[in-house]
Amino acid sequence: MKKIFAITAPLVLLAACAGGPADMKTEADAFLRSYTDTYQMLSYTAAEAEWASNTRIVEGDTTNTYKARMANEALAAFTGGVENIEHARKF
């Protein structure tokens, strides 16, 4: 569900601003660029951490599992963050 919101929210925002004032569109475009850049970075980091956790298995070592959990939590915190939700409501 979070991934669906993370992918569709920016698209909905862009569509909603298509007919609005120029300032609102410019602000929405800036938000979408920033959101997309951050989302891609966090998503990539989480995917790499998951890959390492599932392919580099060392008995007794929980480092990869911890890194994967932290990366996934960072992604979830970003996509469900108050600031992003407030921007979505604004646009």
Short mmCIF file of C-alpha atoms in Angstrom, two decimals:
data_model
loop_
_atom_site.label_atom_id
_atom_site.label_comp_id
_atom_site.label_asym_id
_atom_site.label_seq_id
_atom_site.Cartn_x
_atom_site.Cartn_y
_atom_site.Cartn_z
CA MET A 1 0.00 0.00 0.00
CA LYS A 2 2.81 2.43 0.85
CA LYS A 3 4.50 1.80 -2.48
CA ILE A 4 1.27 2.49 -4.34
CA PHE A 5 0.88 5.82 -2.50
CA ALA A 6 4.52 6.69 -3.06
CA ILE A 7 4.18 6.16 -6.80
CA THR A 8 0.69 7.54 -7.40
CA ALA A 9 0.73 10.55 -5.06
CA PRO A 10 3.19 12.56 -7.19
CA LEU A 11 1.24 11.75 -10.34
CA VAL A 12 -2.02 12.88 -8.77
CA LEU A 13 -0.39 16.08 -7.59
CA LEU A 14 0.95 16.83 -11.03
CA ALA A 15 -2.41 16.21 -12.66
CA ALA A 16 -4.19 18.38 -10.10
CA CYS A 17 -1.89 21.29 -10.77
CA ALA A 18 -2.11 21.14 -14.55
CA GLY A 19 -4.87 23.74 -14.73
CA GLY A 20 -3.92 25.82 -11.66
CA PRO A 21 -2.03 29.08 -11.31
CA ALA A 22 1.53 29.19 -12.57
CA ASP A 23 3.00 29.65 -9.10
CA MET A 24 1.18 26.59 -7.77
CA LYS A 25 2.34 24.54 -10.76
CA THR A 26 5.94 25.68 -10.28
CA GLU A 27 5.79 24.82 -6.59
CA ALA A 28 4.23 21.43 -7.32
CA ASP A 29 6.87 20.69 -9.96
CA ALA A 30 9.65 21.51 -7.48
CA PHE A 31 8.03 19.31 -4.85
CA LEU A 32 7.66 16.42 -7.30
CA ARG A 33 11.29 16.68 -8.41
CA SER A 34 12.48 16.70 -4.80
CA TYR A 35 10.13 13.89 -3.79
CA THR A 36 11.13 11.73 -6.76
CA ASP A 37 14.85 12.21 -6.19
CA THR A 38 14.59 11.34 -2.50
CA TYR A 39 12.22 8.43 -3.10
CA GLN A 40 14.49 6.92 -5.75
CA MET A 41 17.55 7.21 -3.51
CA LEU A 42 15.79 5.68 -0.48
CA SER A 43 14.14 2.97 -2.57
CA TYR A 44 17.44 2.02 -4.18
CA THR A 45 19.18 1.91 -0.80
CA ALA A 46 16.41 -0.29 0.63
CA ALA A 47 16.55 -2.64 -2.35
CA GLU A 48 20.34 -2.98 -2.06
CA ALA A 49 20.06 -3.65 1.67
CA GLU A 50 17.35 -6.28 1.10
CA TRP A 51 19.51 -7.92 -1.59
CA ALA A 52 22.51 -8.05 0.74
CA SER A 53 20.37 -9.42 3.55
CA ASN A 54 19.09 -12.21 1.32
CA THR A 55 22.33 -13.10 -0.47
CA ARG A 56 25.15 -12.49 2.02
CA ILE A 57 24.15 -14.80 4.82
CA VAL A 58 26.71 -15.28 7.56
CA GLU A 59 25.69 -17.39 10.53
CA GLY A 60 25.33 -15.27 13.65
CA ASP A 61 25.75 -11.96 11.78
CA THR A 62 22.65 -9.77 11.83
CA THR A 63 24.28 -6.69 10.32
CA ASN A 64 22.65 -7.09 6.90
CA THR A 65 19.23 -7.67 8.43
CA TYR A 66 19.62 -4.57 10.57
CA LYS A 67 20.71 -2.45 7.58
CA ALA A 68 17.74 -3.68 5.55
CA ARG A 69 15.32 -2.88 8.36
CA MET A 70 16.77 0.61 8.82
CA ALA A 71 16.65 1.33 5.07
CA ASN A 72 13.05 0.16 4.83
CA GLU A 73 12.08 2.25 7.85
CA ALA A 74 13.72 5.32 6.31
CA LEU A 75 11.74 4.77 3.10
CA ALA A 76 8.49 4.30 5.03
CA ALA A 77 9.17 7.39 7.16
CA PHE A 78 9.72 9.45 4.03
CA THR A 79 6.69 8.25 2.08
CA GLY A 80 4.41 8.60 5.11
CA GLY A 81 6.06 11.73 6.45
CA VAL A 82 3.95 14.61 7.68
CA GLU A 83 5.63 17.10 5.35
CA ASN A 84 4.89 15.02 2.25
CA ILE A 85 1.31 14.44 3.32
CA GLU A 86 0.82 18.16 3.99
CA HIS A 87 2.20 19.03 0.55
CA ALA A 88 -0.12 16.46 -1.05
CA ARG A 89 -3.12 18.00 0.72
CA LYS A 90 -2.01 21.49 -0.27
CA PHE A 91 -1.81 20.68 -3.95
#
